[in-house]
Coordinates of C-alpha atoms in Angstrom, one line a residue:
X15 CA 82.2 -46.5 21.7
X16 CA 82.9 -48.5 18.4
X17 CA 83.6 -46.2 15.6
X18 CA 80.6 -47.1 14.0
X19 CA 78.5 -46.4 17.1
X20 CA 80.7 -42.8 17.3
X21 CA 79.8 -42.2 13.0
X22 CA 76.1 -42.6 14.1
X23 CA 76.5 -40.2 16.9
X24 CA 78.2 -37.4 15.0
X25 CA 75.9 -37.6 12.2
X26 CA 73.3 -36.4 14.2
X27 CA 75.3 -34.2 15.4
X28 CA 74.0 -29.9 14.5
X29 CA 77.2 -29.4 12.8
X30 CA 77.1 -33.1 11.4
X31 CA 78.2 -32.4 7.8
X32 CA 75.6 -35.0 6.9
X33 CA 72.9 -32.7 7.8
X34 CA 74.3 -29.8 6.1
X35 CA 74.2 -32.0 2.6
X36 CA 70.2 -33.2 3.6
X37 CA 69.7 -29.3 4.1
X38 CA 70.6 -27.9 0.3
X39 CA 69.1 -30.9 -1.5
X40 CA 65.7 -29.5 0.7
X41 CA 66.6 -26.4 -0.6
X42 CA 67.2 -26.4 -3.9
X43 CA 63.7 -28.8 -3.8
X44 CA 61.5 -26.0 -2.4
X45 CA 63.4 -23.3 -4.4
X46 CA 62.1 -25.6 -7.7
X47 CA 58.8 -26.1 -6.3
X48 CA 58.3 -22.4 -5.6
X49 CA 59.3 -21.0 -9.2
X50 CA 57.4 -24.0 -10.9
X51 CA 54.2 -23.1 -8.7
X52 CA 55.4 -19.1 -9.0
X53 CA 55.4 -19.8 -13.5
X54 CA 51.6 -22.0 -12.9
X55 CA 50.1 -18.2 -11.6
X56 CA 51.8 -16.1 -14.1
X57 CA 50.8 -17.6 -16.8
X58 CA 46.9 -18.6 -15.6
X59 CA 46.7 -14.6 -14.6
X60 CA 48.1 -13.8 -17.9
X61 CA 46.3 -16.0 -20.1
X62 CA 42.9 -14.5 -18.4
X63 CA 43.9 -11.3 -19.3
X64 CA 44.6 -12.0 -22.4
X65 CA 40.9 -13.7 -22.7
X66 CA 39.4 -10.5 -21.2
X67 CA 39.2 -8.5 -24.0
X68 CA 36.5 -10.7 -25.3
X69 CA 35.0 -12.5 -22.4
X70 CA 34.2 -9.1 -20.4
X71 CA 31.8 -7.9 -23.8
X72 CA 29.7 -10.8 -22.6
X73 CA 26.2 -9.0 -23.8
X74 CA 27.6 -6.0 -25.7
X75 CA 24.7 -5.2 -28.0
X76 CA 26.5 -2.9 -30.6
X77 CA 23.9 -1.5 -32.0
X78 CA 20.8 -0.9 -29.6
X79 CA 18.8 -0.5 -32.7
X80 CA 19.3 -4.0 -33.5
X81 CA 18.9 -4.9 -29.6
X82 CA 15.7 -3.1 -29.5
X83 CA 14.7 -4.8 -32.7
X84 CA 9.9 -6.4 -31.9
X85 CA 10.7 -9.7 -31.9
X86 CA 11.3 -11.6 -34.9
X87 CA 15.4 -12.0 -35.6
X88 CA 16.2 -14.4 -38.3
X89 CA 18.0 -17.5 -37.3
X90 CA 15.9 -16.9 -33.6
X91 CA 18.6 -14.6 -31.5
X92 CA 22.1 -14.6 -31.8
X93 CA 23.3 -15.0 -28.6
X94 CA 26.8 -15.7 -30.5
X95 CA 27.1 -12.9 -32.4
X96 CA 27.2 -10.4 -29.4
X97 CA 28.9 -12.9 -27.2
X98 CA 31.9 -14.5 -26.2
X99 CA 32.3 -17.4 -24.3
X100 CA 34.4 -18.1 -21.3
X101 CA 32.9 -21.4 -20.3
X102 CA 32.3 -23.6 -23.8
X103 CA 31.6 -26.7 -21.8
X104 CA 28.8 -25.7 -20.0
X105 CA 27.4 -29.8 -19.6
X106 CA 24.8 -31.4 -21.6
X107 CA 22.9 -33.3 -18.4
X108 CA 20.2 -31.0 -17.9
X109 CA 16.7 -30.7 -17.3
X110 CA 14.7 -29.4 -19.9
X111 CA 11.6 -27.7 -19.1
X112 CA 8.6 -27.3 -21.7
X113 CA 6.3 -24.2 -22.2
X114 CA 3.0 -23.7 -20.2
X115 CA -0.2 -23.7 -22.0
X116 CA -1.4 -20.5 -22.5
X117 CA -3.5 -20.4 -20.4
X118 CA -0.9 -19.3 -18.0
X119 CA 0.3 -16.5 -20.5
X120 CA -1.1 -14.2 -18.2
X121 CA -0.3 -16.0 -14.5
X122 CA 0.6 -14.2 -11.3
X123 CA 0.7 -17.6 -8.8
X124 CA 0.1 -16.1 -5.6
X125 CA -3.1 -14.2 -6.6
X126 CA -4.7 -16.5 -9.0
X127 CA -8.3 -15.7 -10.0
X128 CA -9.3 -19.7 -9.6
X129 CA -7.4 -20.0 -6.0
X130 CA -8.7 -16.7 -4.6
X131 CA -12.2 -17.8 -5.0
X132 CA -11.4 -20.1 -2.0
X133 CA -10.5 -17.3 0.7
X134 CA -13.0 -15.2 2.3
X135 CA -14.3 -12.0 0.8
X136 CA -14.6 -9.7 3.4
X137 CA -12.5 -7.2 3.6
X138 CA -11.2 -9.0 0.0
X139 CA -9.0 -11.3 2.0
X140 CA -9.8 -13.2 -1.8
X141 CA -7.8 -10.8 -3.0
X142 CA -4.4 -11.1 -1.0
X143 CA -1.2 -13.0 -1.8
X144 CA -2.5 -17.0 -1.4
X145 CA 0.6 -19.1 -3.2
X146 CA 0.8 -22.5 -4.5
X147 CA 1.7 -25.0 -2.2
X148 CA 5.0 -26.3 -3.8
X149 CA 3.5 -29.7 -5.6
X150 CA 1.0 -27.4 -6.9
X151 CA 4.1 -25.1 -8.6
X152 CA 4.4 -25.2 -12.7
X153 CA 7.5 -26.3 -13.7
X154 CA 7.0 -24.8 -17.1
X155 CA 7.7 -21.9 -18.8
X156 CA 5.5 -19.3 -19.2
X157 CA 4.8 -18.1 -22.6
X158 CA 4.8 -14.8 -24.0
X159 CA 2.1 -14.0 -26.4
X160 CA 2.0 -14.3 -30.2
X161 CA 3.1 -11.2 -31.5
X162 CA 5.2 -9.5 -28.3
X163 CA 7.3 -7.0 -29.3
X164 CA 9.6 -5.7 -26.7
X165 CA 8.1 -2.2 -25.5
X166 CA 8.9 1.0 -26.7
X167 CA 11.5 3.2 -25.0
X168 CA 11.3 5.2 -22.3
X169 CA 9.7 8.0 -22.4
X170 CA 7.9 7.4 -25.5
X171 CA 6.5 3.7 -23.4
X172 CA 4.7 6.2 -20.9
X173 CA 2.2 7.2 -23.8
X174 CA 2.0 4.0 -26.4
X175 CA 2.7 0.3 -25.9
X176 CA 2.5 -2.4 -28.2
X177 CA -1.1 -3.9 -28.0
X178 CA 0.3 -7.7 -28.8
X179 CA 2.1 -7.6 -25.7
X180 CA -1.3 -6.9 -23.1
X181 CA -4.1 -8.0 -25.7
X182 CA -7.0 -6.5 -23.7
X183 CA -9.6 -4.2 -25.0
X184 CA -11.9 -4.2 -21.4
X185 CA -10.2 -0.7 -20.6
X186 CA -10.6 1.0 -23.3
X187 CA -14.3 0.4 -23.0
X188 CA -15.3 0.2 -19.1
X189 CA -12.8 3.8 -19.0
X190 CA -13.4 5.8 -22.1
X191 CA -14.4 8.3 -20.9
X192 CA -11.8 9.1 -18.4
X193 CA -9.4 8.4 -20.8
X194 CA -7.2 5.2 -19.1
X195 CA -6.3 3.9 -22.1
X196 CA -7.0 4.0 -25.8
X197 CA -7.0 1.4 -28.5
X198 CA -5.3 2.8 -32.0
X199 CA -4.1 0.3 -34.0
X200 CA -1.3 -2.1 -33.4
X201 CA -0.1 0.1 -30.1
X202 CA -2.5 1.1 -26.6
X203 CA -2.7 5.2 -26.1
X204 CA -2.3 5.9 -22.2
X205 CA -3.5 9.9 -22.6
X206 CA -3.1 10.4 -19.1
X207 CA -6.7 10.3 -18.1
X208 CA -7.6 9.0 -14.8
X209 CA -10.7 9.1 -12.3
X210 CA -9.0 12.1 -10.8
X211 CA -9.7 14.8 -13.2
X212 CA -11.5 15.8 -16.5
X213 CA -8.6 17.7 -17.3
X214 CA -5.9 15.0 -17.4
X215 CA -3.1 13.5 -15.2
X216 CA -0.9 16.6 -15.6
X217 CA -3.2 19.4 -14.3
X218 CA -4.6 17.1 -11.7
X219 CA -0.7 17.0 -9.9
X220 CA -0.3 21.2 -10.8
X221 CA -3.3 21.8 -8.3
X222 CA -1.6 19.3 -5.7
X223 CA 1.9 21.3 -6.2
X224 CA 0.2 24.4 -5.7
X225 CA -1.3 23.3 -2.2
X226 CA 1.9 21.1 -1.2
X227 CA 5.8 21.5 -1.6
X228 CA 5.9 19.3 -4.6
X229 CA 8.6 20.7 -6.8
X230 CA 11.4 21.0 -4.1
X231 CA 12.6 18.1 -3.5
X232 CA 11.1 18.0 -0.1
X233 CA 8.3 15.0 -1.4
X234 CA 10.3 11.9 -3.4
X235 CA 8.7 8.6 -2.7
X236 CA 4.7 8.3 -3.1
X237 CA 2.2 5.2 -2.6
X238 CA -1.0 5.0 -4.9
X239 CA -3.5 2.9 -3.7
X240 CA -5.7 1.5 -6.4
X241 CA -3.8 3.6 -8.8
X242 CA -5.6 2.0 -11.7
X243 CA -2.8 1.9 -15.2
X244 CA -0.3 4.4 -13.1
X245 CA -0.7 7.7 -14.7
X246 CA -0.5 9.5 -11.6
X247 CA 2.8 7.5 -10.7
X248 CA 4.3 8.1 -14.3
X249 CA 3.4 12.0 -14.5
X250 CA 5.1 12.3 -11.1
X251 CA 8.1 11.2 -12.2
X252 CA 8.6 14.7 -14.3
X253 CA 8.8 15.3 -10.8
X254 CA 11.2 13.4 -9.3
X255 CA 8.6 11.7 -7.3
X256 CA 8.8 8.1 -7.4
X257 CA 5.6 6.5 -7.1
X258 CA 4.9 2.7 -5.4
X259 CA 1.8 2.4 -8.1
X260 CA -0.6 -0.5 -5.4
X261 CA -3.6 -2.2 -7.1
X262 CA -5.1 -6.0 -6.7
X263 CA -6.0 -8.6 -9.8
X264 CA -9.5 -7.6 -10.0
X265 CA -11.9 -6.9 -12.9
X266 CA -10.2 -3.8 -14.0
X267 CA -8.2 -6.3 -16.4
X268 CA -4.3 -6.3 -16.4
X269 CA -4.3 -2.6 -14.6
X270 CA -0.7 -3.1 -13.1
X271 CA 0.4 -5.0 -16.1
X272 CA -0.3 -1.6 -18.1
X273 CA 1.4 0.0 -15.8
X274 CA 4.0 -1.8 -15.9
X275 CA 4.4 -2.4 -19.9
X276 CA 4.6 1.7 -19.8
X277 CA 7.9 1.6 -17.9
X278 CA 6.5 2.7 -14.3
X279 CA 6.6 1.5 -11.5
X280 CA 3.7 -0.7 -10.1
X281 CA 3.2 -4.0 -7.9
X282 CA -0.2 -6.2 -7.4
X283 CA -1.8 -5.7 -3.8
X284 CA -4.9 -5.1 -2.5
X285 CA -5.4 -3.4 1.2
X286 CA -7.0 -6.1 2.9
X287 CA -6.4 -8.4 6.1
X288 CA -2.2 -7.8 5.8
X289 CA -0.3 -5.3 6.1
X290 CA 1.1 -3.5 2.6
X291 CA 4.6 -5.4 2.0
X292 CA 6.4 -2.2 2.9
X293 CA 8.7 -0.9 6.0
X294 CA 7.3 1.8 9.0
X295 CA 7.9 5.7 8.0
X296 CA 8.4 4.9 3.9
X297 CA 6.3 7.6 2.2
X298 CA 7.1 11.0 1.7
X299 CA 2.9 10.7 0.4
X300 CA 0.0 8.8 -0.3
X301 CA -3.1 9.2 -2.4
X302 CA -6.5 7.8 -3.5
X303 CA -8.5 8.9 -6.2
X304 CA -11.7 7.6 -5.8
X305 CA -9.4 3.7 -4.7
X306 CA -13.0 2.5 -3.6
X307 CA -11.1 1.7 0.4
X308 CA -13.6 1.9 3.1
X309 CA -11.3 4.5 5.0
X310 CA -13.6 4.9 7.9
X311 CA -14.9 1.2 8.4
X312 CA -13.3 -1.4 10.7
X313 CA -12.2 0.8 13.1
X314 CA -10.1 3.0 10.6
X315 CA -8.2 -0.2 9.7
X316 CA -6.6 1.1 6.3
X317 CA -6.2 4.4 7.4
X318 CA -4.3 3.4 10.4
X319 CA -2.2 1.5 7.9
X320 CA -1.5 4.2 5.6
X321 CA -0.3 6.4 8.8
X322 CA 2.6 3.4 9.9
X323 CA 4.2 3.6 6.3
X324 CA 3.3 7.8 6.0
X325 CA 6.6 9.5 7.2
X326 CA 7.1 12.4 9.9
X327 CA 5.0 15.3 8.2
X328 CA 4.0 13.2 5.2
X329 CA 0.8 14.1 3.2
X330 CA -1.7 11.9 2.7
X331 CA -4.4 13.2 -0.2
X332 CA -7.8 12.1 -1.5
X333 CA -9.6 12.6 -4.4
X334 CA -12.9 12.3 -5.3
X335 CA -16.1 11.2 -3.0
X336 CA -16.8 12.1 -0.8
X337 CA -14.6 15.0 -0.8
X338 CA -16.6 18.4 -1.4
X339 CA -20.1 16.5 -1.5
X340 CA -22.2 19.6 -0.9
X341 CA -20.7 20.4 -4.5
X342 CA -20.5 17.4 -6.3
X343 CA -23.0 14.9 -5.4
X344 CA -25.8 15.2 -8.1
X345 CA -22.5 14.0 -10.5
X346 CA -21.5 11.0 -8.2
X347 CA -25.1 9.3 -8.0
X348 CA -25.3 9.1 -4.8
X349 CA -27.0 10.8 -1.6
X350 CA -26.3 13.3 0.0
X351 CA -26.5 12.1 3.5
X352 CA -24.6 9.0 3.1
X353 CA -21.9 11.2 1.2
X354 CA -21.9 13.7 4.4
X355 CA -21.5 11.0 6.4
X356 CA -18.7 9.0 5.0
X357 CA -16.7 12.4 4.5
X358 CA -17.4 13.2 8.6
X359 CA -16.1 9.6 9.3
X360 CA -13.2 10.3 7.5
X361 CA -12.3 13.5 8.9
X362 CA -12.9 12.2 12.6
X363 CA -10.4 9.3 11.2
X364 CA -8.0 11.8 10.6
X365 CA -8.1 13.8 13.5
X366 CA -7.8 10.6 15.6
X367 CA -4.9 9.6 14.0
X368 CA -3.3 13.1 15.5
X369 CA -3.3 14.7 11.4
X370 CA -4.3 17.6 10.5
X371 CA -6.5 19.1 7.6
X372 CA -3.8 20.7 5.5
X373 CA -5.9 21.7 2.2
X374 CA -9.7 21.5 0.4
X375 CA -10.2 22.5 -2.8
X376 CA -12.8 21.2 -5.8
X377 CA -13.2 17.7 -5.2
X378 CA -9.2 17.2 -3.4
X379 CA -8.4 17.5 0.2
X380 CA -5.0 16.8 1.5
X381 CA -4.2 16.1 5.6
X382 CA -0.1 16.3 7.2
X383 CA 0.8 13.5 9.8
X384 CA 2.5 15.2 12.6
X385 CA 6.2 15.3 12.8
X386 CA 6.4 13.4 16.0
X387 CA 4.3 12.0 18.4
X388 CA 4.2 14.4 21.5
X389 CA 1.9 15.6 21.6
X390 CA -0.3 12.7 20.2
X391 CA 0.3 10.4 22.9
X392 CA -0.6 13.4 25.9
X393 CA -4.2 12.9 24.2
X394 CA -4.4 9.7 23.6
X395 CA -3.9 8.8 27.4
X396 CA -7.4 10.9 26.9
X397 CA -9.1 9.0 24.3
X398 CA -7.7 6.1 24.0
X399 CA -9.8 5.0 20.5
X400 CA -7.2 4.0 18.4
X401 CA -4.8 3.7 21.4
X402 CA -1.2 3.9 20.2
X403 CA 0.4 0.7 20.1
X404 CA 2.7 -1.3 22.2
X405 CA 6.8 -0.1 21.4
X406 CA 7.7 -3.9 21.4
X407 CA 6.2 -4.2 18.4
X408 CA 8.8 -4.4 15.4
X409 CA 6.2 -1.2 13.0
X410 CA 8.5 -2.6 10.1
X411 CA 7.0 -6.0 10.3
X412 CA 4.9 -6.5 7.0
X413 CA 5.1 -10.3 5.3
X414 CA 2.4 -11.8 6.0
X415 CA 1.7 -9.6 9.1
X416 CA -1.9 -8.8 10.1
X417 CA -3.0 -5.1 10.4
X418 CA -3.5 -4.0 14.1
X419 CA -6.0 -0.7 15.3
X420 CA -3.8 0.8 16.9
X421 CA -1.4 3.7 15.6
X422 CA 1.8 2.8 15.4
X423 CA 4.6 4.7 17.8
X424 CA 7.1 7.1 16.0
X425 CA 10.5 6.9 17.7
X426 CA 10.9 9.4 20.4
X427 CA 11.8 12.5 20.5
X428 CA 13.6 15.7 22.8
X429 CA 11.3 18.5 21.5
X430 CA 8.0 18.6 19.8
X431 CA 9.4 20.5 17.0
X432 CA 11.7 17.4 16.1
X433 CA 11.9 15.2 12.7
X434 CA 11.1 11.8 14.5
X435 CA 12.9 9.3 13.2
X436 CA 15.3 11.7 11.7
X437 CA 15.1 14.4 9.4
X438 CA 16.0 14.2 5.3
X439 CA 17.7 16.2 3.1
X440 CA 15.6 17.1 -0.2
X441 CA 16.3 15.2 -3.4
X442 CA 18.7 14.4 -4.7
X443 CA 21.0 14.5 -1.1
X444 CA 18.7 12.1 0.1
X445 CA 20.3 9.4 -2.2
X446 CA 23.6 9.9 -0.8
X447 CA 23.4 11.1 2.7
X448 CA 23.8 8.9 5.4
X449 CA 20.1 7.8 6.3
X450 CA 19.2 8.3 9.9
X451 CA 18.3 4.9 10.9
X452 CA 22.2 4.3 10.1
X453 CA 23.1 7.4 11.9
X454 CA 21.1 6.8 14.6
X455 CA 22.6 3.5 14.9
X456 CA 19.3 1.6 15.4
X457 CA 20.5 -0.9 12.4
X458 CA 23.4 -3.2 14.3
X459 CA 26.7 -2.9 12.6
X460 CA 26.0 -0.4 10.3
X461 CA 27.8 2.9 10.2
X462 CA 27.7 5.7 8.2
X463 CA 31.7 4.6 7.1
X464 CA 30.4 1.6 6.5
X465 CA 27.1 2.8 4.3
X466 CA 29.7 5.2 2.2
X467 CA 31.7 1.9 1.5
X468 CA 28.8 0.7 0.5
X469 CA 28.3 3.4 -1.6
X470 CA 31.7 3.0 -3.6
X471 CA 31.4 -0.3 -4.3
X472 CA 28.0 -0.6 -5.9
X473 CA 29.6 2.0 -7.9
X474 CA 32.3 -0.1 -8.8
X475 CA 30.3 -2.7 -9.6
X476 CA 28.1 -0.6 -11.7
X477 CA 31.1 0.6 -13.8
X478 CA 32.0 -2.4 -15.1
X479 CA 28.4 -3.5 -15.4
X480 CA 28.4 -1.2 -17.4
X481 CA 31.7 -0.7 -19.4
X482 CA 32.2 -4.3 -19.9
X483 CA 29.4 -6.7 -19.2
X484 CA 26.0 -4.9 -19.9
X485 CA 26.8 -2.2 -21.8
X486 CA 22.7 -1.5 -22.9
X487 CA 22.2 -0.2 -19.9
X488 CA 22.9 3.0 -19.7
X489 CA 21.5 3.1 -23.3
X490 CA 17.5 2.9 -22.2
X491 CA 17.7 -0.8 -23.5
X492 CA 16.2 -1.9 -19.8
X493 CA 13.8 0.1 -17.8
X494 CA 11.9 -2.3 -15.7
X495 CA 15.1 -3.2 -13.0
X496 CA 14.7 -5.9 -9.9
X497 CA 17.5 -6.1 -7.3
X498 CA 16.6 -9.2 -5.5
X499 CA 19.1 -8.8 -3.0
X500 CA 18.9 -4.6 -2.4
X501 CA 21.2 -4.4 0.7
X502 CA 21.1 -0.6 1.1
X503 CA 20.0 0.3 -2.3
X504 CA 23.7 0.6 -3.8
X505 CA 23.5 -1.2 -7.0
X506 CA 20.1 1.3 -7.5
X507 CA 21.6 4.5 -6.3
X508 CA 24.2 3.7 -8.8
X509 CA 21.8 3.4 -11.9
X510 CA 20.2 6.2 -11.0
X511 CA 21.5 8.7 -13.4
X512 CA 20.4 6.4 -16.2
X513 CA 16.8 6.2 -17.6
X514 CA 16.0 3.2 -15.2
X515 CA 13.5 2.5 -11.8
X516 CA 15.2 -0.3 -9.6
X517 CA 12.4 -2.5 -7.6
X518 CA 14.8 -3.2 -4.5
X519 CA 13.7 -6.2 -3.2
X520 CA 14.7 -7.3 0.8
X521 CA 14.0 -10.5 1.7
X522 CA 11.4 -11.1 4.7
X523 CA 14.0 -12.4 6.6
X524 CA 17.3 -11.2 6.0
X525 CA 19.7 -11.4 8.6
X526 CA 19.2 -7.0 8.6
X527 CA 16.5 -5.2 7.4
X528 CA 16.9 -2.5 5.4
X529 CA 14.5 -2.0 3.4
X530 CA 13.5 1.3 5.5
X531 CA 17.0 2.2 4.7
X532 CA 16.2 2.0 1.1
X533 CA 13.0 4.4 1.6
X534 CA 14.6 6.7 3.7
X535 CA 17.3 7.4 0.5
X536 CA 14.5 8.0 -1.5
X537 CA 14.1 5.2 -3.7
X538 CA 11.2 2.3 -3.0
X539 CA 11.0 -1.4 -2.9
X540 CA 8.9 -4.7 -1.5
X541 CA 9.4 -7.5 1.1
X542 CA 9.1 -10.9 -0.5
X543 CA 10.0 -14.6 0.4
X544 CA 11.8 -16.1 -2.8
X545 CA 10.3 -19.3 -1.8
X546 CA 7.0 -17.7 -3.8
X547 CA 6.2 -15.9 -6.5
X548 CA 6.6 -12.2 -6.8
X549 CA 3.8 -10.1 -6.7
X550 CA 3.5 -9.2 -10.4
X551 CA 1.9 -10.8 -14.1
X552 CA 4.5 -12.1 -15.9
X553 CA 7.3 -10.5 -18.6
X554 CA 7.5 -7.0 -16.6
X555 CA 10.7 -6.9 -16.1
X556 CA 13.7 -6.1 -18.1
X557 CA 16.7 -6.9 -16.1
X558 CA 16.9 -8.5 -12.9
X559 CA 19.5 -8.6 -10.3
X560 CA 20.5 -11.4 -7.9
X561 CA 23.3 -10.8 -5.0
X562 CA 23.9 -13.9 -2.6
X563 CA 20.0 -15.1 -3.4
X564 CA 21.4 -18.3 -4.8
X565 CA 23.7 -19.2 -1.5
X566 CA 20.8 -17.7 1.3
X567 CA 18.2 -19.8 -0.8
X568 CA 19.4 -23.5 -1.7
X569 CA 18.6 -24.7 2.0
X570 CA 15.6 -23.3 2.4
X571 CA 13.7 -24.0 -1.2
X572 CA 14.2 -25.4 -4.7
X573 CA 17.0 -23.5 -6.7
X574 CA 14.5 -24.1 -9.8
X575 CA 11.4 -23.0 -8.5
X576 CA 13.1 -19.6 -8.2
X577 CA 14.9 -19.8 -11.5
X578 CA 11.9 -20.4 -13.2
X579 CA 10.0 -17.4 -11.4
X580 CA 12.6 -15.4 -12.4
X581 CA 12.2 -16.4 -16.2
X582 CA 8.1 -16.1 -15.8
X583 CA 9.0 -12.5 -14.6
X584 CA 11.7 -11.3 -17.2
X585 CA 11.0 -10.0 -20.9
X586 CA 12.0 -11.8 -23.5
X587 CA 15.6 -10.4 -24.5
X588 CA 15.6 -10.1 -20.6
X589 CA 19.0 -10.1 -19.3
X590 CA 20.6 -11.4 -15.8
X591 CA 22.9 -10.5 -13.7
X592 CA 23.9 -12.8 -10.9
X593 CA 26.4 -12.7 -8.1
X594 CA 27.6 -15.2 -6.7
X595 CA 30.3 -18.2 -5.3
X596 CA 31.3 -20.3 -8.6
X597 CA 29.8 -23.2 -7.4
X598 CA 26.4 -22.5 -6.5
X599 CA 26.5 -20.1 -10.1
X600 CA 27.9 -23.5 -12.1
X601 CA 24.5 -25.4 -10.6
X602 CA 22.2 -22.5 -11.8
X603 CA 23.7 -22.5 -15.3
X604 CA 22.9 -26.2 -15.8
X605 CA 19.7 -25.8 -14.5
X606 CA 19.0 -22.0 -16.9
X607 CA 20.4 -24.4 -20.3
X608 CA 17.0 -26.3 -20.0
X609 CA 15.2 -22.4 -19.9
X610 CA 15.9 -21.0 -22.6
X611 CA 18.5 -19.0 -21.3
X612 CA 22.0 -17.9 -22.8
X613 CA 24.2 -17.5 -19.9
X614 CA 28.0 -17.3 -19.5
X615 CA 29.9 -17.1 -16.4
X616 CA 32.3 -13.7 -15.5
X617 CA 35.0 -13.1 -13.8
X618 CA 34.5 -10.4 -10.3
X619 CA 35.3 -6.8 -11.4
X620 CA 38.7 -7.4 -9.1
X621 CA 39.9 -10.4 -11.5
X622 CA 39.9 -14.2 -11.5
X623 CA 41.7 -15.1 -7.9
X624 CA 37.9 -13.7 -6.5
X625 CA 35.8 -17.3 -5.6
X626 CA 32.9 -14.9 -6.3
X627 CA 31.5 -14.4 -9.8
X628 CA 29.1 -12.8 -12.0
X629 CA 26.9 -15.0 -14.5
X630 CA 25.0 -13.0 -17.1
X631 CA 22.5 -14.1 -20.0
X632 CA 19.8 -13.2 -21.9
X633 CA 16.2 -14.9 -21.9
X634 CA 16.1 -15.9 -25.3
X635 CA 12.8 -14.8 -28.0
X636 CA 10.1 -17.2 -27.7
X637 CA 5.9 -17.2 -28.0
X638 CA 3.5 -19.4 -27.7
X639 CA 0.8 -20.0 -30.4
X640 CA -2.3 -19.0 -30.7
X641 CA -3.9 -23.0 -30.7
X642 CA -2.6 -23.8 -27.1
X643 CA 0.5 -25.9 -28.7
X644 CA 3.7 -23.2 -27.2
X645 CA 7.0 -23.2 -29.5
X646 CA 9.9 -21.6 -30.7
X647 CA 9.1 -18.6 -33.3
X648 CA 12.3 -16.8 -35.3

């Protein structure tokens, strides 16, 4: 072996001095690289922390009265005076959306009156949701009427609204005797009247409370079919009863719009052919006062639908014709025979649903749904009209789902005194108790522990919002709030101590349908497909919260259309909170630049290293002109 070869062999041995020297060099390089990387991370975090004191006060309106000023701020909405920028370079290559014609000022895309005329009038099908096709969607911004002003704060808004915001006097004339609404100069006054009682909503509710337990927290959620201007729901709020006021867009101009302008929960809808967009066993109480729904027709179809959404042991309240027709028929201008036939038909339909007549006084009647179907199932075997639906069907399916003339079966019980599906605690304990749908393990993957963790998570997030991002949230600056992807309702639950209410929206095809859980907590909400418009008037929400919505829908429909819909239903100077991955938010932010929104991206509540970020912003104030030419107003 030559010396050269020998040295080569030595150089390849583990104990070779050459290898030790090379290892030393590599280690020095590694230590240097790690040190440099560590310093970079340190200074990045330090810089983020130093900026956070200003950056997190993104929508910190220091003077609530200034934020509440009616509308015309000098030089437009001075966003920079109240916000500091986390991302000043947002780009300039974006589409600018122009204002729509003023004729669209109150446009409700899926309840458009012109489109509705193409559909059958039978069962009022033409008044159901009929949404425009993709090529029919408006690619413009819905204008506010001239003189639009921020709504009055709650509870003042319950009784007074600005006429300029909903410039309609039709109901002030048509319902003058019933005192729905009165015109008083710049304002509309809602004296609490309605079709239900000459003494007004307060007396009417007291009459109900004298018959059922309305004051002890056992009744929390209610639905008012044919709600008018929602005075029943407005006055029930004093008793901590949260009402989904529900009415179609019909000849009673803007009744749902009036309700939302007052700061009262309401939604456009009609009992026609499709189920109401709520899960089974949602409401503790259902109500109809002269709502003109033909309860006994179509094989009791509509009463059967009320039964589906009514909780076991829940109450159905009917007032006005035909109740106690013997006493009131002369004032109702209907024949005694006609009224008797109608009441007999309703009484018979209620018995077939296994309801019991709970009380009747004056022109007010109340029925109660049974706690379970243990006895009812035996009765239905003998009398099968209507029969009980198959248990194979999901009773919570309610998005464009046809009503059926069979009784929705309740969960099975072991005892005739057991509450089907599980008993609920009284309000407010009900809000944080583990909901029966979770404790019974009827929703895959959800446990009592995951429910509690979700509560803690959203309490933390809302604390972050109110302390750093949207500080007016606690002060009454916002009243009507929407959560576009509500999950378990944690966002709404964390806000329940503030003077707000939240419409919890459940995407109809979400992986887990948890809207029933939300109702069991004593909150309200609805199903929705965000590729379509929401069933409400323009400018009816003060704040919109969207967690993961754009990631969910980015491959289903155009993000621009979702943002335009958010703009339609958001009030001028209303706020948005959008949580999503940063690349999604950058796309959203680029589009929103052309929509007269002021937006910024803030860090996640757990710090800048979390990939999820939070986009927050304000829709700037602008109105349309009366000459059908729209433009900014300052």
